Each structure stands twice: as C-alpha cells, then as structure tokens.
C-alpha cells in the first residue's frame, strides 16, 4: 500500500514477453556522441555532459513497435551507460543501460543499443546511469507515439512540447560524487533548470543579470501536449503555468482519467503529459515555474526554475510575482491526495486496440509479496550507505544479467528477504528471486525523513495504495484494484506504498 511512508505497488508481472519483430516493424536509427562542453546555465561556467554537442540532448521520437537503434560513442574520460527510463525491455534487458545488465562503455569506445518499443506509448526520458553523471546532464526526452490505427483518447494536439525540469548544482558530477563518497550531504541545489537553462529574471534580487532562460512560443487558441520530466537528482518539484490549466492526459505510458490541475508535484524520475490550451489574454507573456517541494520556502526561493510562455501576439513581458505553489513544508497531505487522484483511463486504448482496463490486474493472483523498507543512511564498514530492508547493494564485477547468462557462480545471491531483516545492516549482492509469469506485490515503506522516488527499470507496476503509517495486512482493504495507474516511477513520502 502506498502509505506516504508506504506505497503499495501491486502487480509487477514477472514475465519475459516475446518481442519478436515482424517485417512491418520499422528500424529507426540515432547516433549519440557523448562529450563534455562548457555551459553556464546559472551564470557560472561549468563542465556539462552534452549529446551531439547539445545540452540537454536531442529528443528521441519513435512509434509503437519501432526497433530503436542508438549508437553511443563515449568521449568522456570515464565509463558510460545510457538508461532508457520507463522503456519496457522485453527479452532485451541487456539493452537497459544499467550496471546490473550492461557492461559499461569505456572511454573512446562505442556501443550500439537495439531494442523494440513493443506495445508501448507515452512520455519518457533517457540519462547516463553511472558515476552520478546525470547531475551533469546527458539527458533528453523519449517519445513513443501511437500507431495511426490506434486512436488517442483526446483530440490531436496542435503541437508537442518537451520540458525537462530538475535541480542543478554548479559543481560537476565528479565533485558531487566525492562529497557523497565522503559521507556528506550535497546541501541545497544552486538552482532549478528548465530545458537546461536558468531562471528568467522575475526578481532582480534572486536572479542575477545575464542568465539565459527558456522561452516556449505558442499560438493563441491552440492546444499543446506538454510533456514534463523531472530529470533532477534529489528534489521534488511543483510544476505550473501561470493562469493556465494543466489537463493531465498521460503518465509514463499510461493514459489517465483527464482532469485539470493548477499545479502538479513531479517527483524525481517522473514524467507527465498535459493538454494545455492557450486561452488567455495575450497582454503579457506568462511564467512557467518549477519550484522545490517540502522545503523551507524562504530559504529555497532562489532554487526555482522560471521559463516564459510566449504567445505569438503577446504585447509585453511577464511581470509581477510568480504564481504560488503549495506551501506545506511539513504536511504531505496535499501531495499525497494529488497522487491518489491520478487514475488509469480504463476505457482508452493504449498501444493496442483493446482498452487499457481489459488487463484486470485486480483479479490476478499474487504469487510473491515483498516489503521493502528504506531508512536514513547508516554507517557500514566506515562509510555512510543507503539500505533497503537492511541490505546495502554491492555492484558485482560481472553484470548480473551477464553472470546469469554465462552461469558465473557466486556473482550474486538470490536471497533478498521478503521482509526487512533484523540486526545490523550488511553489504550484499542480493537479488529478488521472482517467479516466471508470477505476479508480485511490493510494499515500499519509507522510514526516512525525506521523500523518496522508486523506479523499476524495464517494467511498469500498478500503484494500488498510498497512505501514512506502517503498512499491515489490513491495508489491503484499501487497495484500488480497478483503475490504479500503471507507471515506472513513484514517490513514497514518509511511510508506505503498495504496487
């Protein structure tokens, strides 16, 4: 159950679904050259990670069932992997771009990823997954469009806009990594970027001169699909557009029940797409805002991303104070209720002609149950380490998928506990032993003092419950077994969640 300390991610279907290509499934090709460039998103020159010389990187735009081929050339001075966040890997887990499934790409080497976006649609993003590199960039959007024969559950938008938001430090990822390795916190970010750019100077005290900001030009009366991704490393952000409603339409590959929000909390790693109609007076431009959540607002004012929505017939610059976001530093109720309000559109077709709701997840028998509990970092062998159910994961020298394929003994253990272990925390390469074609219930219990985001690579799960307090067996009585949203990344505030 998703208690805001606990979340229930019901229904993780352990199945290696066949993804054989038919002759009609097109191949689409991309070349990525990953390198360092110098940029000044917050007015301070710094080293960032670019793709093809651009920061952020290009958007990958494909269609359901396409075979995606991305040749990545690593021109960094350290190894690299690119993770396709939210993309379901069906019989292609070694293309997922994570250390558990891929060998890193050494400097000056290249590697070609190839995977099929079988029966998938929606809004996703990619990022470098090693060495904390995401803190220096290397990310970009990833769009999977419906096939022409499958209708989308809304009128075709007049345009499609990708917005990448995220916290940002003027120190590069190697400096940030050293800080973490020394057992220290990173402290407050230096800002929030929108599409790799700093804030518009809405306040001369908080925003210095000379910052390059993002401007999004739109036509009056038109409706746009705006895809928003939190590509940051640790900060939940509230997203809003001044005087405009955000009609939520999709999140991470699932069409949602459509409902309006004036603002929405987007947690680290999450993706949403909104339908936004340009129906306001064009006397001025409008602010686009991404501000930090669950923090002291007065101290974090400078950690606010501000871009400009510019109507083609606008008569002046945006002015005045920013539109207010939620002001509930110590109360997560607003955010949790907002998350609970996001429901699966069971009558809409997804990537296939049949309605999304035809997959009746609530009637499938659960074969395994795991309670995963995180706590504040603990000292293990002299280092401050994160744990899950009392275990701090150790990356093996041989990627787990490779070790599995070649039957390398001792590379990992299939002994991850179904419940948190007692006693002192330990370091292990411990792996959950799922059953092929099984259906797993996972309870995420957050016993830390901070919001956490959980991402499941290569799969999607159904969020069926979310609440405060400790999860118990009785919590199952509150599960949503009909239209809980299927997604790949969820937040857990201070106590628990079920998927």
CSV table of C-alpha atoms in Angstrom, one decimal:
chain,number,residue,atom,x,y,z
A,1,UNK,CA,0.0,0.0,0.0
A,2,UNK,CA,1.3,3.4,-0.8
A,3,UNK,CA,1.4,4.9,2.6
A,4,UNK,CA,3.2,8.2,2.4
A,5,UNK,CA,5.7,6.3,4.2
A,6,UNK,CA,4.3,3.4,2.5
A,7,UNK,CA,3.3,2.6,-1.0
A,8,UNK,CA,1.8,-0.5,-2.4
A,9,UNK,CA,2.9,-1.3,-5.9
A,10,UNK,CA,0.6,-4.1,-6.6
A,11,UNK,CA,1.2,-6.1,-9.6
A,12,UNK,CA,4.5,-6.4,-11.1
A,13,UNK,CA,4.1,-9.1,-13.7
A,14,UNK,CA,7.3,-11.2,-13.9
A,15,UNK,CA,7.1,-12.4,-17.5
A,16,UNK,CA,9.6,-12.4,-20.3
A,17,UNK,CA,7.2,-11.5,-23.0
A,18,UNK,CA,8.2,-12.3,-26.5
A,19,UNK,CA,9.1,-9.3,-28.7
A,20,UNK,CA,9.8,-10.9,-32.0
A,21,UNK,CA,10.0,-8.3,-34.8
A,22,UNK,CA,7.7,-8.6,-37.8
A,23,UNK,CA,8.7,-7.4,-41.2
A,24,UNK,CA,6.5,-4.3,-40.8
A,25,UNK,CA,8.2,-3.1,-37.6
A,26,UNK,CA,10.4,-0.3,-38.7
A,27,UNK,CA,14.0,0.3,-37.6
A,28,UNK,CA,14.9,3.9,-36.5
A,29,UNK,CA,18.5,4.9,-36.1
A,30,UNK,CA,20.2,7.5,-33.9
A,31,UNK,CA,23.8,8.5,-33.3
A,32,UNK,CA,24.9,9.8,-29.9
A,33,UNK,CA,28.3,11.4,-29.3
A,34,UNK,CA,28.6,12.0,-25.6
A,35,UNK,CA,31.1,14.6,-24.6
A,36,UNK,CA,31.9,17.4,-22.2
A,37,UNK,CA,31.1,21.0,-23.1
A,38,UNK,CA,31.3,24.2,-21.2
A,39,UNK,CA,28.0,25.9,-20.4
A,40,UNK,CA,26.7,28.5,-17.9
A,41,UNK,CA,23.1,27.6,-17.1
A,42,UNK,CA,23.2,29.5,-13.8
A,43,UNK,CA,25.7,32.2,-15.0
A,44,UNK,CA,28.7,30.2,-13.8
A,45,UNK,CA,30.9,28.4,-16.5
A,46,UNK,CA,30.9,24.7,-15.7
A,47,UNK,CA,31.5,21.4,-17.4
A,48,UNK,CA,28.3,19.7,-18.5
A,49,UNK,CA,27.6,16.5,-20.4
A,50,UNK,CA,26.3,17.0,-23.9
A,51,UNK,CA,25.0,14.7,-26.6
A,52,UNK,CA,25.9,15.7,-30.2
A,53,UNK,CA,27.2,19.0,-28.7
A,54,UNK,CA,23.7,19.8,-27.2
A,55,UNK,CA,22.7,20.2,-23.6
A,56,UNK,CA,20.1,18.8,-23.0
A,57,UNK,CA,20.4,16.1,-25.6
A,58,UNK,CA,18.0,15.5,-28.6
A,59,UNK,CA,14.5,14.0,-28.1
A,60,UNK,CA,14.1,10.5,-29.4
A,61,UNK,CA,10.8,10.4,-31.3
A,62,UNK,CA,9.5,7.0,-32.4
A,63,UNK,CA,6.3,5.0,-32.8
A,64,UNK,CA,4.9,1.9,-31.1
A,65,UNK,CA,6.7,-1.3,-32.2
A,66,UNK,CA,9.6,0.5,-33.8
A,67,UNK,CA,13.0,-1.1,-33.4
A,68,UNK,CA,15.2,1.6,-31.9
A,69,UNK,CA,18.9,1.6,-32.7
A,70,UNK,CA,21.2,4.1,-30.9
A,71,UNK,CA,24.9,4.1,-31.5
A,72,UNK,CA,26.6,5.7,-28.5
A,73,UNK,CA,30.2,7.0,-28.8
A,74,UNK,CA,31.7,7.7,-25.4
A,75,UNK,CA,34.0,10.8,-25.5
A,76,UNK,CA,34.0,11.3,-21.7
A,77,UNK,CA,37.0,10.4,-19.6
A,78,UNK,CA,35.1,7.7,-17.7
A,79,UNK,CA,32.9,4.8,-18.5
A,80,UNK,CA,29.3,5.4,-19.5
A,81,UNK,CA,25.9,3.8,-19.8
A,82,UNK,CA,22.6,5.3,-21.1
A,83,UNK,CA,19.4,4.2,-19.4
A,84,UNK,CA,16.1,4.5,-21.2
A,85,UNK,CA,13.9,5.4,-18.2
A,86,UNK,CA,10.4,3.9,-18.4
A,87,UNK,CA,11.0,1.9,-21.6
A,88,UNK,CA,9.9,-1.7,-21.0
A,89,UNK,CA,12.6,-4.1,-22.1
A,90,UNK,CA,11.0,-7.4,-23.3
A,91,UNK,CA,13.6,-10.0,-23.7
A,92,UNK,CA,16.2,-7.3,-24.1
A,93,UNK,CA,17.2,-6.5,-20.5
A,94,UNK,CA,20.8,-6.2,-21.5
A,95,UNK,CA,19.9,-3.1,-23.5
A,96,UNK,CA,18.6,-1.2,-20.5
A,97,UNK,CA,21.8,0.7,-19.8
A,98,UNK,CA,22.3,-0.1,-16.2
A,99,UNK,CA,25.2,-1.7,-14.4
A,100,UNK,CA,23.3,-4.8,-13.4
A,101,UNK,CA,22.5,-5.6,-17.1
A,102,UNK,CA,25.2,-3.9,-19.2
A,103,UNK,CA,29.0,-3.7,-19.2
A,104,UNK,CA,30.0,0.0,-19.1
A,105,UNK,CA,31.1,1.6,-22.3
A,106,UNK,CA,34.8,2.5,-21.8
A,107,UNK,CA,36.1,6.0,-22.8
A,108,UNK,CA,36.8,6.3,-26.5
A,109,UNK,CA,34.6,3.2,-27.2
A,110,UNK,CA,31.2,3.0,-28.7
A,111,UNK,CA,28.2,0.6,-28.1
A,112,UNK,CA,25.1,0.2,-30.1
A,113,UNK,CA,21.8,-0.3,-28.2
A,114,UNK,CA,19.0,-2.0,-30.0
A,115,UNK,CA,15.5,-2.7,-28.5
A,116,UNK,CA,11.9,-2.7,-29.6
A,117,UNK,CA,9.3,-0.4,-28.1
A,118,UNK,CA,6.8,-3.3,-28.3
A,119,UNK,CA,3.3,-2.3,-27.4
A,120,UNK,CA,4.3,0.9,-25.7
A,121,UNK,CA,3.3,4.5,-26.0
A,122,UNK,CA,3.9,7.6,-23.9
A,123,UNK,CA,6.4,10.1,-22.5
A,124,UNK,CA,9.8,9.0,-21.1
A,125,UNK,CA,13.4,10.2,-21.0
A,126,UNK,CA,17.0,8.9,-21.0
A,127,UNK,CA,20.0,9.7,-18.9
A,128,UNK,CA,23.5,8.5,-18.1
A,129,UNK,CA,23.3,6.0,-15.2
A,130,UNK,CA,26.9,5.7,-14.0
A,131,UNK,CA,29.2,7.8,-11.7
A,132,UNK,CA,26.4,10.3,-10.8
A,133,UNK,CA,26.8,11.7,-14.4
A,134,UNK,CA,23.1,12.6,-14.5
A,135,UNK,CA,24.0,15.5,-12.2
A,136,UNK,CA,26.0,17.0,-15.1
A,137,UNK,CA,23.4,16.4,-17.9
A,138,UNK,CA,23.4,13.9,-20.7
A,139,UNK,CA,19.6,13.6,-20.5
A,140,UNK,CA,16.9,14.1,-23.1
A,141,UNK,CA,13.2,13.2,-23.9
A,142,UNK,CA,11.9,10.0,-25.4
A,143,UNK,CA,8.5,10.0,-27.1
A,144,UNK,CA,6.6,6.9,-28.3
A,145,UNK,CA,3.7,7.8,-30.5
A,146,UNK,CA,0.6,5.7,-31.1
A,147,UNK,CA,0.3,3.9,-34.4
A,148,UNK,CA,-2.1,5.6,-36.8
A,149,UNK,CA,-4.6,2.8,-36.5
A,150,UNK,CA,-4.9,3.3,-32.7
A,151,UNK,CA,-6.8,6.4,-31.6
A,152,UNK,CA,-5.6,8.6,-28.8
A,153,UNK,CA,-8.2,9.4,-26.1
A,154,UNK,CA,-8.2,13.2,-27.0
A,155,UNK,CA,-8.2,15.4,-30.0
A,156,UNK,CA,-4.9,15.6,-31.8
A,157,UNK,CA,-2.9,18.5,-30.2
A,158,UNK,CA,-1.7,21.4,-32.4
A,159,UNK,CA,1.8,20.9,-31.1
A,160,UNK,CA,4.1,18.7,-28.9
A,161,UNK,CA,6.5,20.3,-26.4
A,162,UNK,CA,9.0,18.6,-24.2
A,163,UNK,CA,10.1,20.3,-20.9
A,164,UNK,CA,12.9,18.9,-18.8
A,165,UNK,CA,13.0,20.2,-15.2
A,166,UNK,CA,15.5,19.4,-12.5
A,167,UNK,CA,17.6,20.6,-9.6
A,168,UNK,CA,21.1,21.7,-10.5
A,169,UNK,CA,24.5,22.3,-8.9
A,170,UNK,CA,27.3,24.4,-10.3
A,171,UNK,CA,29.7,21.8,-9.1
A,172,UNK,CA,30.1,19.0,-11.6
A,173,UNK,CA,29.2,15.4,-11.0
A,174,UNK,CA,32.7,14.3,-10.0
A,175,UNK,CA,32.9,16.9,-7.3
A,176,UNK,CA,29.4,16.0,-6.1
A,177,UNK,CA,30.3,12.3,-6.1
A,178,UNK,CA,33.3,12.9,-3.9
A,179,UNK,CA,31.1,14.7,-1.5
A,180,UNK,CA,28.7,11.8,-1.3
A,181,UNK,CA,31.6,9.3,-1.0
A,182,UNK,CA,32.9,11.2,2.0
A,183,UNK,CA,29.6,10.6,3.7
A,184,UNK,CA,28.4,14.2,3.4
A,185,UNK,CA,25.2,15.6,2.0
A,186,UNK,CA,25.1,17.8,-1.1
A,187,UNK,CA,23.2,20.6,0.5
A,188,UNK,CA,20.7,22.9,-1.2
A,189,UNK,CA,21.0,22.9,-5.0
A,190,UNK,CA,22.2,26.1,-6.7
A,191,UNK,CA,19.0,26.3,-8.9
A,192,UNK,CA,16.4,24.5,-11.0
A,193,UNK,CA,16.9,24.3,-14.8
A,194,UNK,CA,14.2,24.2,-17.4
A,195,UNK,CA,15.4,22.6,-20.6
A,196,UNK,CA,19.0,23.2,-19.5
A,197,UNK,CA,18.5,26.9,-18.8
A,198,UNK,CA,18.4,29.0,-15.7
A,199,UNK,CA,15.6,31.2,-14.4
A,200,UNK,CA,14.0,34.2,-16.1
A,201,UNK,CA,14.8,37.3,-14.1
A,202,UNK,CA,11.5,37.7,-12.4
A,203,UNK,CA,13.2,39.1,-9.3
A,204,UNK,CA,16.5,41.1,-9.6
A,205,UNK,CA,17.5,40.2,-6.0
A,206,UNK,CA,17.1,36.4,-6.5
A,207,UNK,CA,18.2,36.2,-10.2
A,208,UNK,CA,21.3,37.8,-11.5
A,209,UNK,CA,21.7,39.5,-14.8
A,210,UNK,CA,22.9,37.6,-17.9
A,211,UNK,CA,21.0,34.2,-17.3
A,212,UNK,CA,19.9,32.5,-20.4
A,213,UNK,CA,16.3,31.3,-19.9
A,214,UNK,CA,13.9,29.1,-21.9
A,215,UNK,CA,11.1,30.7,-24.0
A,216,UNK,CA,8.3,28.5,-25.4
A,217,UNK,CA,6.4,30.1,-28.2
A,218,UNK,CA,2.7,29.2,-28.7
A,219,UNK,CA,-0.2,30.3,-30.9
A,220,UNK,CA,-3.3,31.7,-29.2
A,221,UNK,CA,-6.3,29.3,-29.2
A,222,UNK,CA,-4.2,26.3,-29.9
A,223,UNK,CA,-3.9,23.2,-27.6
A,224,UNK,CA,-0.5,21.7,-27.0
A,225,UNK,CA,0.6,18.4,-25.5
A,226,UNK,CA,3.3,19.4,-23.0
A,227,UNK,CA,5.5,16.5,-21.7
A,228,UNK,CA,7.2,17.3,-18.4
A,229,UNK,CA,10.0,15.2,-16.9
A,230,UNK,CA,11.9,15.7,-13.6
A,231,UNK,CA,15.4,14.8,-14.6
A,232,UNK,CA,17.0,16.0,-11.4
A,233,UNK,CA,18.8,14.0,-8.8
A,234,UNK,CA,17.0,14.6,-5.5
A,235,UNK,CA,14.4,17.4,-5.5
A,236,UNK,CA,10.6,17.0,-5.9
A,237,UNK,CA,9.3,19.9,-7.9
A,238,UNK,CA,5.9,21.6,-8.3
A,239,UNK,CA,5.2,22.4,-12.0
A,240,UNK,CA,2.7,25.2,-13.0
A,241,UNK,CA,2.0,27.6,-15.8
A,242,UNK,CA,0.6,31.0,-14.8
A,243,UNK,CA,-3.1,31.3,-15.4
A,244,UNK,CA,-3.3,28.1,-17.4
A,245,UNK,CA,-4.9,24.8,-16.5
A,246,UNK,CA,-2.9,21.6,-16.9
A,247,UNK,CA,-5.2,18.8,-18.2
A,248,UNK,CA,-3.4,15.6,-17.3
A,249,UNK,CA,-3.6,13.1,-20.1
A,250,UNK,CA,-0.8,10.5,-19.7
A,251,UNK,CA,2.0,9.5,-17.4
A,252,UNK,CA,4.9,7.1,-18.2
A,253,UNK,CA,3.0,5.2,-20.9
A,254,UNK,CA,-0.5,5.1,-19.3
A,255,UNK,CA,-3.4,7.3,-20.4
A,256,UNK,CA,-5.0,8.8,-17.4
A,257,UNK,CA,-8.5,9.9,-16.5
A,258,UNK,CA,-8.4,13.5,-17.7
A,259,UNK,CA,-8.6,16.1,-15.0
A,260,UNK,CA,-7.4,19.7,-14.5
A,261,UNK,CA,-4.7,20.8,-12.2
A,262,UNK,CA,-3.4,24.3,-11.5
A,263,UNK,CA,-0.1,22.7,-10.5
A,264,UNK,CA,1.3,19.2,-10.1
A,265,UNK,CA,4.0,17.7,-7.9
A,266,UNK,CA,6.5,15.9,-10.2
A,267,UNK,CA,9.0,13.8,-8.3
A,268,UNK,CA,12.5,12.8,-9.3
A,269,UNK,CA,12.3,10.5,-12.4
A,270,UNK,CA,8.6,11.0,-13.1
A,271,UNK,CA,7.1,12.0,-16.4
A,272,UNK,CA,3.7,13.5,-17.2
A,273,UNK,CA,2.0,14.9,-20.3
A,274,UNK,CA,-0.6,17.6,-20.1
A,275,UNK,CA,-3.0,19.2,-22.6
A,276,UNK,CA,-2.7,22.9,-22.3
A,277,UNK,CA,-5.0,25.3,-24.3
A,278,UNK,CA,-3.6,28.8,-25.0
A,279,UNK,CA,-6.8,30.6,-24.0
A,280,UNK,CA,-5.5,33.6,-22.0
A,281,UNK,CA,-5.2,37.2,-22.8
A,282,UNK,CA,-2.1,38.0,-24.7
A,283,UNK,CA,-1.4,41.3,-23.0
A,284,UNK,CA,1.7,39.8,-21.5
A,285,UNK,CA,3.9,36.6,-21.5
A,286,UNK,CA,3.3,34.0,-18.8
A,287,UNK,CA,5.6,32.3,-16.3
A,288,UNK,CA,6.4,28.6,-16.4
A,289,UNK,CA,7.5,27.6,-12.9
A,290,UNK,CA,9.2,24.6,-11.3
A,291,UNK,CA,9.8,25.1,-7.6
A,292,UNK,CA,11.1,22.8,-4.8
A,293,UNK,CA,8.7,21.0,-2.6
A,294,UNK,CA,8.8,20.1,1.1
A,295,UNK,CA,11.5,22.7,1.9
A,296,UNK,CA,11.7,26.0,3.8
A,297,UNK,CA,10.3,28.3,1.1
A,298,UNK,CA,12.1,31.4,2.4
A,299,UNK,CA,15.5,29.7,2.2
A,300,UNK,CA,14.8,27.9,-1.1
A,301,UNK,CA,13.4,30.9,-3.1
A,302,UNK,CA,16.4,31.0,-5.4
A,303,UNK,CA,16.0,27.3,-6.1
A,304,UNK,CA,13.2,28.0,-8.6
A,305,UNK,CA,13.1,27.4,-12.3
A,306,UNK,CA,11.3,30.0,-14.3
A,307,UNK,CA,10.7,29.9,-18.1
A,308,UNK,CA,8.5,32.0,-20.3
A,309,UNK,CA,5.3,31.0,-22.2
A,310,UNK,CA,5.2,33.5,-25.1
A,311,UNK,CA,2.1,33.9,-27.2
A,312,UNK,CA,2.9,34.9,-30.8
A,313,UNK,CA,0.7,38.0,-30.3
A,314,UNK,CA,1.9,38.9,-26.8
A,315,UNK,CA,2.1,42.6,-26.1
A,316,UNK,CA,4.6,42.5,-23.2
A,317,UNK,CA,6.9,40.7,-20.9
A,318,UNK,CA,5.7,38.6,-17.9
A,319,UNK,CA,5.7,40.7,-14.8
A,320,UNK,CA,4.7,40.6,-11.2
A,321,UNK,CA,5.1,37.7,-8.6
A,322,UNK,CA,5.3,34.1,-9.6
A,323,UNK,CA,2.1,32.1,-9.4
A,324,UNK,CA,2.0,30.5,-5.9
A,325,UNK,CA,2.6,26.8,-5.5
A,326,UNK,CA,1.6,24.6,-2.5
A,327,UNK,CA,3.0,25.9,0.8
A,328,UNK,CA,3.1,22.9,3.1
A,329,UNK,CA,6.7,22.2,4.1
A,330,UNK,CA,5.7,19.7,6.8
A,331,UNK,CA,2.4,18.4,5.5
A,332,UNK,CA,2.5,15.9,2.7
A,333,UNK,CA,-1.3,15.5,2.6
A,334,UNK,CA,-1.8,17.8,-0.5
A,335,UNK,CA,0.8,16.0,-2.5
A,336,UNK,CA,-0.4,12.5,-1.5
A,337,UNK,CA,-4.0,13.3,-2.3
A,338,UNK,CA,-2.9,14.7,-5.6
A,339,UNK,CA,-1.1,11.5,-6.3
A,340,UNK,CA,-4.1,9.4,-5.3
A,341,UNK,CA,-6.3,11.4,-7.7
A,342,UNK,CA,-4.3,10.2,-10.8
A,343,UNK,CA,-6.3,7.3,-12.2
A,344,UNK,CA,-5.9,4.9,-15.2
A,345,UNK,CA,-8.2,5.6,-18.1
A,346,UNK,CA,-9.6,2.0,-18.3
A,347,UNK,CA,-11.7,2.7,-21.5
A,348,UNK,CA,-8.9,4.2,-23.5
A,349,UNK,CA,-6.8,2.2,-25.9
A,350,UNK,CA,-3.1,2.3,-25.1
A,351,UNK,CA,-0.6,0.8,-27.6
A,352,UNK,CA,-3.1,-1.9,-28.7
A,353,UNK,CA,-6.8,-1.6,-29.8
A,354,UNK,CA,-8.2,-3.2,-26.6
A,355,UNK,CA,-8.9,-0.8,-23.7
A,356,UNK,CA,-6.2,-0.4,-21.0
A,357,UNK,CA,-8.7,-1.7,-18.4
A,358,UNK,CA,-9.0,-5.1,-20.2
A,359,UNK,CA,-5.9,-6.1,-18.3
A,360,UNK,CA,-7.7,-6.7,-15.0
A,361,UNK,CA,-4.8,-6.6,-12.7
A,362,UNK,CA,-7.0,-6.6,-9.5
A,363,UNK,CA,-8.2,-10.2,-10.3
A,364,UNK,CA,-4.8,-11.7,-10.8
A,365,UNK,CA,-3.5,-14.0,-8.0
A,366,UNK,CA,-0.4,-12.6,-6.3
A,367,UNK,CA,2.4,-15.1,-6.2
A,368,UNK,CA,5.0,-13.2,-4.1
A,369,UNK,CA,4.9,-10.4,-1.5
A,370,UNK,CA,7.9,-8.2,-0.7
A,371,UNK,CA,8.1,-5.5,2.0
A,372,UNK,CA,11.0,-3.1,1.1
A,373,UNK,CA,11.9,-0.7,3.9
A,374,UNK,CA,14.3,2.2,3.5
A,375,UNK,CA,15.9,4.1,6.4
A,376,UNK,CA,18.2,7.0,6.7
A,377,UNK,CA,21.8,6.2,5.5
A,378,UNK,CA,23.8,4.1,8.0
A,379,UNK,CA,27.5,3.6,8.7
A,380,UNK,CA,28.7,0.3,7.2
A,381,UNK,CA,32.4,-0.6,7.3
A,382,UNK,CA,33.2,3.1,8.0
A,383,UNK,CA,31.1,4.5,5.1
A,384,UNK,CA,27.7,6.1,5.1
A,385,UNK,CA,25.5,3.8,2.9
A,386,UNK,CA,21.8,3.5,1.9
A,387,UNK,CA,20.0,0.3,2.7
A,388,UNK,CA,16.8,-1.4,1.6
A,389,UNK,CA,15.4,-3.9,4.1
A,390,UNK,CA,18.7,-3.9,5.9
A,391,UNK,CA,20.9,-4.6,2.9
A,392,UNK,CA,23.2,-2.2,1.1
A,393,UNK,CA,23.6,-3.4,-2.5
A,394,UNK,CA,27.1,-4.1,-3.9
A,395,UNK,CA,27.6,-4.0,-7.6
A,396,UNK,CA,29.2,-7.2,-8.8
A,397,UNK,CA,32.3,-7.2,-11.0
A,398,UNK,CA,30.3,-9.0,-13.7
A,399,UNK,CA,26.9,-7.6,-14.6
A,400,UNK,CA,24.1,-9.8,-13.1
A,401,UNK,CA,22.5,-10.4,-16.5
A,402,UNK,CA,25.8,-11.5,-18.0
A,403,UNK,CA,26.6,-13.7,-15.0
A,404,UNK,CA,23.2,-15.3,-15.3
A,405,UNK,CA,23.7,-16.0,-19.0
A,406,UNK,CA,27.1,-17.5,-18.6
A,407,UNK,CA,26.3,-19.2,-15.3
A,408,UNK,CA,29.0,-17.4,-13.3
A,409,UNK,CA,28.9,-18.9,-9.8
A,410,UNK,CA,29.0,-16.6,-6.8
A,411,UNK,CA,28.4,-13.3,-8.7
A,412,UNK,CA,25.1,-12.7,-6.8
A,413,UNK,CA,22.7,-14.3,-4.4
A,414,UNK,CA,19.0,-15.0,-5.0
A,415,UNK,CA,18.2,-14.4,-1.3
A,416,UNK,CA,16.8,-10.9,-1.0
A,417,UNK,CA,14.5,-11.1,2.1
A,418,UNK,CA,10.7,-10.8,1.7
A,419,UNK,CA,10.6,-8.7,4.9
A,420,UNK,CA,13.2,-6.3,6.4
A,421,UNK,CA,15.9,-8.2,8.3
A,422,UNK,CA,16.7,-7.6,11.9
A,423,UNK,CA,20.2,-6.9,13.2
A,424,UNK,CA,23.0,-4.7,11.8
A,425,UNK,CA,22.8,-3.7,8.1
A,426,UNK,CA,25.1,-5.6,5.7
A,427,UNK,CA,26.5,-5.3,2.3
A,428,UNK,CA,25.4,-7.9,-0.3
A,429,UNK,CA,24.8,-8.5,-4.0
A,430,UNK,CA,21.4,-9.8,-3.1
A,431,UNK,CA,18.7,-10.2,-5.7
A,432,UNK,CA,14.9,-10.8,-5.5
A,433,UNK,CA,14.1,-14.3,-6.8
A,434,UNK,CA,10.9,-13.7,-8.8
A,435,UNK,CA,8.8,-16.4,-10.4
A,436,UNK,CA,8.5,-16.5,-14.2
A,437,UNK,CA,5.0,-15.3,-15.1
A,438,UNK,CA,4.4,-14.5,-11.5
A,439,UNK,CA,2.5,-11.5,-10.1
A,440,UNK,CA,4.3,-9.7,-7.3
A,441,UNK,CA,3.1,-7.3,-4.6
A,442,UNK,CA,5.7,-4.9,-3.4
A,443,UNK,CA,5.2,-2.6,-0.4
A,444,UNK,CA,7.6,0.4,-0.2
A,445,UNK,CA,8.0,1.5,3.4
A,446,UNK,CA,9.8,4.8,3.7
A,447,UNK,CA,11.1,5.2,7.3
A,448,UNK,CA,13.5,8.0,6.3
A,449,UNK,CA,12.7,11.7,7.0
A,450,UNK,CA,12.8,12.6,3.2
A,451,UNK,CA,10.7,11.9,0.2
A,452,UNK,CA,12.0,9.0,-1.9
A,453,UNK,CA,11.3,8.1,-5.5
A,454,UNK,CA,11.4,4.5,-6.6
A,455,UNK,CA,11.9,3.5,-10.2
A,456,UNK,CA,11.6,0.0,-11.7
A,457,UNK,CA,13.7,-0.4,-14.8
A,458,UNK,CA,12.3,-2.3,-17.7
A,459,UNK,CA,8.9,-2.8,-16.1
A,460,UNK,CA,5.8,-1.0,-15.1
A,461,UNK,CA,3.7,-1.5,-12.0
A,462,UNK,CA,0.3,-0.5,-10.7
A,463,UNK,CA,0.1,1.9,-7.8
A,464,UNK,CA,-2.8,0.5,-5.8
A,465,UNK,CA,-2.4,2.2,-2.4
A,466,UNK,CA,-0.8,5.1,-0.7
A,467,UNK,CA,-1.2,6.2,2.9
A,468,UNK,CA,0.5,7.4,6.1
A,469,UNK,CA,1.9,5.0,8.7
A,470,UNK,CA,3.2,1.5,8.8
A,471,UNK,CA,1.7,-1.0,6.3
A,472,UNK,CA,-0.1,-4.0,7.7
A,473,UNK,CA,-2.0,-6.9,6.1
A,474,UNK,CA,-5.2,-4.9,6.8
A,475,UNK,CA,-4.0,-2.2,4.5
A,476,UNK,CA,-5.0,-4.4,1.5
A,477,UNK,CA,-8.6,-3.5,2.2
A,478,UNK,CA,-7.9,0.0,0.8
A,479,UNK,CA,-6.3,-1.1,-2.4
A,480,UNK,CA,-7.5,0.2,-5.7
A,481,UNK,CA,-7.9,-2.9,-7.8
A,482,UNK,CA,-9.7,-1.3,-10.8
A,483,UNK,CA,-8.0,1.9,-12.1
A,484,UNK,CA,-4.8,2.3,-10.2
A,485,UNK,CA,-2.2,4.0,-12.5
A,486,UNK,CA,0.4,1.8,-14.2
A,487,UNK,CA,3.8,3.6,-14.2
A,488,UNK,CA,7.5,3.1,-13.8
A,489,UNK,CA,8.4,5.7,-11.1
A,490,UNK,CA,6.6,6.5,-7.9
A,491,UNK,CA,7.2,8.7,-4.8
A,492,UNK,CA,7.0,7.4,-1.2
A,493,UNK,CA,6.8,10.2,1.4
A,494,UNK,CA,7.3,9.3,4.9
A,495,UNK,CA,5.7,5.9,5.5
A,496,UNK,CA,4.4,3.5,2.8
A,497,UNK,CA,3.2,2.4,-0.7
A,498,UNK,CA,1.9,-0.7,-2.4
A,499,UNK,CA,2.4,-1.5,-6.0
